[in-house]
Structures are given as C-alpha cells and as structure tokens.
CSV table of C-alpha atoms in Angstrom, one decimal:
chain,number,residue,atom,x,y,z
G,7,UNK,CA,119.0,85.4,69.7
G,8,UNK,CA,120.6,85.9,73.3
G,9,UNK,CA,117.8,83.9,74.9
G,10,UNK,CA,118.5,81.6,72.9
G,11,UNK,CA,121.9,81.6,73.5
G,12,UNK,CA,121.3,81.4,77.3
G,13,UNK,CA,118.9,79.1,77.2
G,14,UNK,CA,120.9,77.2,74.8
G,15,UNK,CA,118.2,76.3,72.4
G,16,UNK,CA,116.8,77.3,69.2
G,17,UNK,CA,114.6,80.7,70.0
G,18,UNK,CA,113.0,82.7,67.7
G,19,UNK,CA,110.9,86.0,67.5
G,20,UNK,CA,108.8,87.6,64.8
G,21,UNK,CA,110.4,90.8,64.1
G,22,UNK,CA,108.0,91.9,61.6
G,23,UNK,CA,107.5,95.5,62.4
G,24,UNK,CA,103.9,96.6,63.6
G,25,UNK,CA,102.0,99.1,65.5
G,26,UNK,CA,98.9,98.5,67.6
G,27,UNK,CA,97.4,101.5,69.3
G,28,UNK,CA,93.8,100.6,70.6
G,29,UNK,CA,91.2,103.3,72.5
G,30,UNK,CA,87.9,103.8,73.4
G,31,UNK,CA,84.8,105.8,72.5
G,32,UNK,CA,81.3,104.5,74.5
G,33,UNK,CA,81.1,101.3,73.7
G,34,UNK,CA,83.2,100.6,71.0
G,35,UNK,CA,87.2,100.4,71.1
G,36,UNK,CA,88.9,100.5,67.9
G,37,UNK,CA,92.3,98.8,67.1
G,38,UNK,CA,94.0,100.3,64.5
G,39,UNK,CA,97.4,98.2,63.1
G,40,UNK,CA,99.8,99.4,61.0
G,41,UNK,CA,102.9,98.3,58.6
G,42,UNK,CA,102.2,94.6,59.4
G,43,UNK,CA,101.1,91.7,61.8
G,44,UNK,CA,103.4,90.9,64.5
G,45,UNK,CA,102.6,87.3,65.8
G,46,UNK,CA,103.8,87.8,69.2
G,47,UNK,CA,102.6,91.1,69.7
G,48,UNK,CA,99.0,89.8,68.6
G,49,UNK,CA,99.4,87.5,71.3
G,50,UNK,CA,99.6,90.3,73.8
G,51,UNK,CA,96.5,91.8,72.1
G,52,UNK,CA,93.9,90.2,74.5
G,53,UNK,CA,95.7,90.9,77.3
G,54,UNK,CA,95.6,94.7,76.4
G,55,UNK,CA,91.7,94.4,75.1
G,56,UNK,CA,90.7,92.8,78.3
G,57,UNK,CA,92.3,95.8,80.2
G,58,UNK,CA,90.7,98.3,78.2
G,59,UNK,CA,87.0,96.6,79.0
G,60,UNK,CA,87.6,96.0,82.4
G,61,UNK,CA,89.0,99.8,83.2
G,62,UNK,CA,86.2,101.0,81.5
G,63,UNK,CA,83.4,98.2,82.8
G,64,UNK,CA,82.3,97.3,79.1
G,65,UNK,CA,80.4,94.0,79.1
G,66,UNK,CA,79.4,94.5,75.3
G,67,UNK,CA,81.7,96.3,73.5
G,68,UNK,CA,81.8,96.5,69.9
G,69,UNK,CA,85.0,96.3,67.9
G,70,UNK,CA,86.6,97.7,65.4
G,71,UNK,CA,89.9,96.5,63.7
G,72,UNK,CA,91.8,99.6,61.0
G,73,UNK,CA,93.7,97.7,58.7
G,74,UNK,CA,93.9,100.3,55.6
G,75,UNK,CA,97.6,100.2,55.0
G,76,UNK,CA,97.9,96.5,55.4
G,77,UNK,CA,97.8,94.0,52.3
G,78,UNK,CA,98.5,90.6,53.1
G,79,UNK,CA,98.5,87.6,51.3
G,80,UNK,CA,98.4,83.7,51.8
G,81,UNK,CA,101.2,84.0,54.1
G,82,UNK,CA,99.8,86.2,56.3
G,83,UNK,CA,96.5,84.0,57.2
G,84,UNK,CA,98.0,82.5,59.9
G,85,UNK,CA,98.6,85.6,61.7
G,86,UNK,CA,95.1,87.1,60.9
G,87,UNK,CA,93.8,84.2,62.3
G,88,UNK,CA,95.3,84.7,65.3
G,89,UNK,CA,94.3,88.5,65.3
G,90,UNK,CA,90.7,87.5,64.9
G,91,UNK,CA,90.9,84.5,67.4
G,92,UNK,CA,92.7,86.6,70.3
G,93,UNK,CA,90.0,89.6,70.0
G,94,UNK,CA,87.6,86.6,70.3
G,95,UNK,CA,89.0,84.8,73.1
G,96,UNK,CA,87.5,87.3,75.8
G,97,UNK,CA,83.6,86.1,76.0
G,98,UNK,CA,82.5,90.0,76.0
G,99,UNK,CA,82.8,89.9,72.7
G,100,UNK,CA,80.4,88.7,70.1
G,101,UNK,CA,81.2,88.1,66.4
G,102,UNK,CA,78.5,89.9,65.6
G,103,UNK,CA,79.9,92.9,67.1
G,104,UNK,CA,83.3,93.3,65.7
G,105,UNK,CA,84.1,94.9,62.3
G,106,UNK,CA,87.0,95.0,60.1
G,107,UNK,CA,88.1,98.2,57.7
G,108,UNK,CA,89.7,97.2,55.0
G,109,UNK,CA,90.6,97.3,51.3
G,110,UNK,CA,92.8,94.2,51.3
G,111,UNK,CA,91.0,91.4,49.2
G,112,UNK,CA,92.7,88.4,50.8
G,113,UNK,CA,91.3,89.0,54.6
G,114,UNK,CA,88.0,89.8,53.2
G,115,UNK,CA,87.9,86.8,51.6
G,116,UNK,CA,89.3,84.9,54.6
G,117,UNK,CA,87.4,86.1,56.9
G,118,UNK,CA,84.0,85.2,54.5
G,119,UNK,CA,85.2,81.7,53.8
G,120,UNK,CA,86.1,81.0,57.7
G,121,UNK,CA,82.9,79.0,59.6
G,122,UNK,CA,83.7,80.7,62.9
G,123,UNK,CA,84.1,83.9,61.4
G,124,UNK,CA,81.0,84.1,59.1
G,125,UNK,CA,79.5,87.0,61.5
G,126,UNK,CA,82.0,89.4,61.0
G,127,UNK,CA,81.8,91.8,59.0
G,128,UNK,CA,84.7,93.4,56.4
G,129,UNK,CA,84.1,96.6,54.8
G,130,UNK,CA,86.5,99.4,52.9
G,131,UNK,CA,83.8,101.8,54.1
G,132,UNK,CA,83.9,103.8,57.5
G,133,UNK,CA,80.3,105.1,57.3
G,134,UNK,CA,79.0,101.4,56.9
G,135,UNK,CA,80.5,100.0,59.7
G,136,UNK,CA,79.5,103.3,62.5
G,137,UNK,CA,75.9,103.0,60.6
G,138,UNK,CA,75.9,99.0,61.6
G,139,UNK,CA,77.1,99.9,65.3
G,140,UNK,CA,75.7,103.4,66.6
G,141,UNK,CA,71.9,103.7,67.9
G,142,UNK,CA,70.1,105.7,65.4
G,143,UNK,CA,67.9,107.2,68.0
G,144,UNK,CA,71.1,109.1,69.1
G,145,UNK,CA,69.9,111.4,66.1
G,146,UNK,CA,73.3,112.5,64.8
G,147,UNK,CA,74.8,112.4,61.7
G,148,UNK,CA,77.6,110.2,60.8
G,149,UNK,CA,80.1,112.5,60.6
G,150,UNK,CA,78.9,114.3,63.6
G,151,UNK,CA,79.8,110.7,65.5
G,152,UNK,CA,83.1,110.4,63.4
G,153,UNK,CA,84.1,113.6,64.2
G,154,UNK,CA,83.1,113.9,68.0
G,155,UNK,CA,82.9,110.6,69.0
G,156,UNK,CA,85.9,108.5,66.9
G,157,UNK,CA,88.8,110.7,65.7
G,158,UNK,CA,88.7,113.3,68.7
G,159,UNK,CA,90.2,111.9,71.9
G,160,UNK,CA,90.9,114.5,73.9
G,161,UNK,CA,94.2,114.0,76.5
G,162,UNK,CA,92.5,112.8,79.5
G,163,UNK,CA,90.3,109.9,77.5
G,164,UNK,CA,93.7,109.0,75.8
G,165,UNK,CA,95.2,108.3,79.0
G,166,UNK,CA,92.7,106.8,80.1
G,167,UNK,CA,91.0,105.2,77.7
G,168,UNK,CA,93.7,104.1,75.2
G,169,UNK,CA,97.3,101.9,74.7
G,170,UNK,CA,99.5,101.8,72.3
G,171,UNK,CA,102.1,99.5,71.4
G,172,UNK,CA,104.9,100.3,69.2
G,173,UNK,CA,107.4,97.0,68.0
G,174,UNK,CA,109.9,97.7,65.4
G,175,UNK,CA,112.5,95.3,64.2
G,176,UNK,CA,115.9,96.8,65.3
G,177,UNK,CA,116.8,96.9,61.6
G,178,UNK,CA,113.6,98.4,59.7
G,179,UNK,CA,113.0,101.9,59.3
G,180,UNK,CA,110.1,103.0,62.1
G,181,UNK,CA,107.9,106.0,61.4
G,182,UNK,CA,110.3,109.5,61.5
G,183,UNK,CA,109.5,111.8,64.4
G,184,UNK,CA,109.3,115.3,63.4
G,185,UNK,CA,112.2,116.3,65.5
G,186,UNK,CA,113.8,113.9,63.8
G,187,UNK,CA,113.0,114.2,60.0
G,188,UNK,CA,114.3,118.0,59.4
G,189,UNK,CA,111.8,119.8,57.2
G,190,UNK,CA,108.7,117.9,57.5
G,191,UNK,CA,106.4,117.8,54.6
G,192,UNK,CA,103.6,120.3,54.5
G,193,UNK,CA,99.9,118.9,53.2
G,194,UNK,CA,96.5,120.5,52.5
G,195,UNK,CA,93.6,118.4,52.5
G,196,UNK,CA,90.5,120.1,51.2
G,197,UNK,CA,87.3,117.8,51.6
G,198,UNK,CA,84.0,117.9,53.0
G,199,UNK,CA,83.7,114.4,53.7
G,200,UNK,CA,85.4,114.2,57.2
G,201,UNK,CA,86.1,110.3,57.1
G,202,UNK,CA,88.6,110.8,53.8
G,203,UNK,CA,90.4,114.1,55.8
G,204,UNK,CA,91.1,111.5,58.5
G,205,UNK,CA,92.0,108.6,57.1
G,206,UNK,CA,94.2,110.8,54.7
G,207,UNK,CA,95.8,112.6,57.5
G,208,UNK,CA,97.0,109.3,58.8
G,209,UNK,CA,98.4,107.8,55.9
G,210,UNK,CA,100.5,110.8,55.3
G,211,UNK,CA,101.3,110.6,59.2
G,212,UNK,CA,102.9,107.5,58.2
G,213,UNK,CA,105.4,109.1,55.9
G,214,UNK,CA,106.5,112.2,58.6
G,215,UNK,CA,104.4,114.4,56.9
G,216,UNK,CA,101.8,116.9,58.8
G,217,UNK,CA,98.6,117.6,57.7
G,218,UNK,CA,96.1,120.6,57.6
G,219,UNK,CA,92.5,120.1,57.3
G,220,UNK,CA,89.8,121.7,55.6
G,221,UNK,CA,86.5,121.0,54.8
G,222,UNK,CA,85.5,123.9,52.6
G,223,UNK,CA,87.3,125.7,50.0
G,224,UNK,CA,87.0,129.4,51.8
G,225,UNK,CA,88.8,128.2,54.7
G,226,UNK,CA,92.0,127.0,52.3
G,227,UNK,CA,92.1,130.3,50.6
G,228,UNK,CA,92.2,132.3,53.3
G,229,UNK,CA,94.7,130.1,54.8
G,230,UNK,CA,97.4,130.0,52.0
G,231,UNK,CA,97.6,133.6,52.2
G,232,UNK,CA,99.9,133.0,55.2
G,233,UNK,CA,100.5,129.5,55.0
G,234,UNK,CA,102.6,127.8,52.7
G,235,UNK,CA,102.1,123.9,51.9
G,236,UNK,CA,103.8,121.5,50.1
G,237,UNK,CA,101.1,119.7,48.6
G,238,UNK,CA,97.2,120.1,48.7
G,239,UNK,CA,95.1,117.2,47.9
G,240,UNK,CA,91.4,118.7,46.8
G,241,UNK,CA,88.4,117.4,46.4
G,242,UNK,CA,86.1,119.0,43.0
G,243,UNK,CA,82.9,119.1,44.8
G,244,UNK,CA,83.3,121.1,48.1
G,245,UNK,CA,80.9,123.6,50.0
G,246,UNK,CA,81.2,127.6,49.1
G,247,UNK,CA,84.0,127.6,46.4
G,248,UNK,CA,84.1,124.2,44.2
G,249,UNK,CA,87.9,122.6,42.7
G,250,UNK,CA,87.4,124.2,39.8
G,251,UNK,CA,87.7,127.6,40.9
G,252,UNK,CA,90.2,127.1,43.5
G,253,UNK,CA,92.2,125.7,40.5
G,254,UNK,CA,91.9,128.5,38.2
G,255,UNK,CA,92.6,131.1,41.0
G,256,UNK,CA,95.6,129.1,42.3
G,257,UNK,CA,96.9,129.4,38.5
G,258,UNK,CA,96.5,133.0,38.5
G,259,UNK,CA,98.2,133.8,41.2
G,260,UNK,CA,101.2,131.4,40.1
G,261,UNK,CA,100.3,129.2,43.2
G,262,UNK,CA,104.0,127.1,43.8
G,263,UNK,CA,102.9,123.8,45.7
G,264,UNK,CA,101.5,121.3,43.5
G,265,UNK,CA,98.1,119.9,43.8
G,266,UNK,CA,96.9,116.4,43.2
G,267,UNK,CA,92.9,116.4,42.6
G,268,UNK,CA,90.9,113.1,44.5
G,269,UNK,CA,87.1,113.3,43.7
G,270,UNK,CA,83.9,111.5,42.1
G,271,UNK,CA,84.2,113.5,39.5
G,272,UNK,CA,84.4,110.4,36.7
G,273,UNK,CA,83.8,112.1,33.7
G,274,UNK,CA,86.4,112.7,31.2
G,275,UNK,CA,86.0,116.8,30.6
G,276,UNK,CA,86.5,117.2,34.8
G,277,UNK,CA,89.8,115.1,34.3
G,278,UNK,CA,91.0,117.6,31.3
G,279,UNK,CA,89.5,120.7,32.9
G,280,UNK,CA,91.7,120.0,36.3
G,281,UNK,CA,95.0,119.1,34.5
G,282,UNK,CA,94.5,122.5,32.0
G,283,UNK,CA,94.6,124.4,35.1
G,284,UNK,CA,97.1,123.5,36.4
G,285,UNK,CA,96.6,120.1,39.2
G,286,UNK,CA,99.3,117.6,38.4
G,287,UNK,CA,97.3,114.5,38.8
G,288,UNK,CA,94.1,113.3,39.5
G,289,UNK,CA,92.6,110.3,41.4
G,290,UNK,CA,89.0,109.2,41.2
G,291,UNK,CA,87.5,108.2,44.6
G,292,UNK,CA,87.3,106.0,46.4
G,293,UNK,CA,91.1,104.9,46.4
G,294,UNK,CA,93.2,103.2,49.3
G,295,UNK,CA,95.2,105.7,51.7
G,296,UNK,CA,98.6,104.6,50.5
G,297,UNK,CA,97.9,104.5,46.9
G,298,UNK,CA,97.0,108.4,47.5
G,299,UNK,CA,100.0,108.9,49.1
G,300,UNK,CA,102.1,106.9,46.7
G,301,UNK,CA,100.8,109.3,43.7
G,302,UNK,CA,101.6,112.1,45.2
G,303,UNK,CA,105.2,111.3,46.4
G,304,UNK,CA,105.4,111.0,42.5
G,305,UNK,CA,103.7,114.6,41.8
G,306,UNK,CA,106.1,115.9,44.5
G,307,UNK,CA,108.8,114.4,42.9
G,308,UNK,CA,107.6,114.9,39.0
C-alpha cells in the first residue's frame, strides 16, 4: 500500500502467510511449505533453488516438495502452478525427478490431469517417494536414510546447505516462539516407525508445542518417571512393551496426562480395550498431521 501510494498507482501484494524452508541431503533438496502459498514468495523460489544447486554443484538433483498441512482448492491452482513451474524453470531439473508429499486431493489431482506435469509424482507416503529416489545398492534401510540422511541436519549442513524463508501477513497469527508462548505444551510420541515421529513432531511444532520421541515403549517408561508430559500419542504395536500394556500400567499408577492412541490396530475389541484403559481417543492410521493434532487439542481440552 505505500508503494503504491508513492508510486501513485494501484499495487498489490499477496499477503497470504507462508513458510518455505528448503535444504539439502546428497542429491536431493527438499522444500517443505507450510500454512499456505504465497504467490510472490513462490516467485522468489527459483531464485533460492538455483542457489542451493549451484553452492552445492548439483547438476541432477532430485526434489522433493512437503505439503502435509496444506489443503487447497480450486482457488489455489493458480499458485500451485506457479510452485510447480518455478521449481521447473531451472533446466537441472527433470520432471521425473521431483516428488510431491501430500494428502490434499485437489493438487493430486492437478498435478495428474496437467500434460506438462504428467511425470511427477504425488504421494501421501514418505517411504514411496525415498524408495523411488535413493540407490538401492546403498544397502540401508529406509528409515536408516530418513533418519540419517533427511530429518538430521546437523548445524554446519544447515548453514550451509539450507534457507529459509519466513512471510507472515502483518495481521495473521505466525507460529509462537517458545519464549514467547509461556508454558509450552509437552508431547510424547511413542512409535517405531520414524517417518510418523517426524512428521508428528512437526505438526505439533506448528502449534508451539515440543515434542519427545520414542521409538520403543521401555524408553517412555523409564522416561515418565522423571518427566512429566502433557499428552502422549502411542502407537499399539511397538518393540519390547506393546500399547496395551503401557495402557494398563499407566492406569495403575493413576498416570495424569492424557493419551490419544494412533495405530493399525482396525479391529473393533483393540478400539474398546484402549478406551477401557484408560486412552481418551483413538485414531486409526494412516491420518493427516493436522487432523492428529486437531483430535488431540480436543482430548486436551475434553
């Protein structure tokens, strides 16, 4: 508004609020956006891809764009569009090599109806898209890769190796620093599969909350002896100690926090079973991030 003013002509922004935070691991350099898609800040996204490949002399990278907590709709196909068409734009880059992890129906089907965009590929699945990128003959395991090679950045790759851009409209809410938010919420995440600890502990990232991960159930109990959490989100089927048992010793000992349950587990005597001892709610898997953390905003406030 004052450049338009100045300029003394109509001049407009998009002040949609979005995050963009992009890095690298080998050959591959993920995107991940959040809250919503910011036209002239996807613009600017070449610019920041073509930095990132040139800093790190990548002449065929692989790309992955993290959409989970986006849903658009109609509207918003212009602006994926120019997502797509930006990442595109730098000749590095084939189709063929860039993924898309989502849950959102309308950009998978955009992207499948689209003739210049029929090689890439959409999935809700983590493990499908590494599987489709990584050399087999690395011999590790997908986790291993997620693990190591994805979610762990350590601080010199991050600066060198990674950019973020942050655009909030001046009158939304943005994401609430823990300095800022007073008594941040506490959350226990008990699974073995390392892809849903991740992807969990962002979403709940995204609501000031901090996360503590574990992928067994020994490593929880010892852990709320001198820990106390606000929430636990567990998983039925874990190594050493299943749900079922960390349920029913939780309930003896009067545990306070309440506990949401998120597994496979479909059949109907598992759903009775965790609710009789004691869990407040139960979600079968696989769900979106934010419908996990919607649920248990309601159990926390139940």
């Amino acid at each position: 508004e004052s450049i338009g003013k100045i300029l003394k002509s109509n001049f407009s922004l998009d002040t949609t609020p979005s995050i963009m935070e992009m890095h690298v691991n080998g050959l591959i350099v993920f995107t991940e956006i959040a809250l919503g898609l910011n036209r002239e800040k996807l613009y600017l996204l070449k610019y920041r891809l073509q930095e990132l490949l040139d800093k790190n002399k990548i002449n065929e990278p692989k790309i992955i764009i993290m959409m989970t907590n986006i849903k658009l709709t109609f509207i918003d196909g212009s602006n994926l569009e120019v997502l797509i068409d930006n990442i595109l734009e730098d000749k590095r880059i084939k189709p063929k090599n860039v993924k898309i992890l989502s849950f959102d129906t309308f950009t998978k089907e955009l992207v499948k109806g689209h003739p210049l965009y029929k090689d890439i590929e959409v999935s809700d699945n983590m493990n499908d898209i590494i599987n489709s990128m990584v050399d087999a003959s690395q011999g590790e395991s997908i986790n291993e890769i997620v693990s190591e090679r994805i979610l762990s950045v350590d601080d010199h790759s991050t600066q060198e190796s990674s950019i973020e851009m942050r655009f909030m409209n001046d009158n939304a809410e943005g994401v609430i620093s823990e300095q800022d938010s007073g008594n941040v919420l506490k959350v226990a995440i008990v699974d073995d599969d390392v892809v849903i600890r991740r992807l969990l502990e962002k979403a709940f990232a995204g609501v000031s909350a901090k996360s503590v991960l574990f992928s067994n159930g020994v490593d929880f109990m010892h852990a709320i002896e001198d820990q106390e959490f606000d929430l636990v989100i567990l998983d039925i089927y874990i190594p050493d100690i299943n749900g079922f048992d960390i349920l029913r010793t939780l309930q003896r000992d009067n545990f306070k926090a309440p506990i949401l349950i998120y597994s496979q587990a479909t059949m109907r005597d598992a759903v009775v079973k965790s609710l009789s001892l004691g869990a407040k709610g139960y979600l079968i898997k696989p769900q979106k991030a934010d419908v996990i953390v919607q649920k248990a905003m309601e159990v926390l406030h139940s």
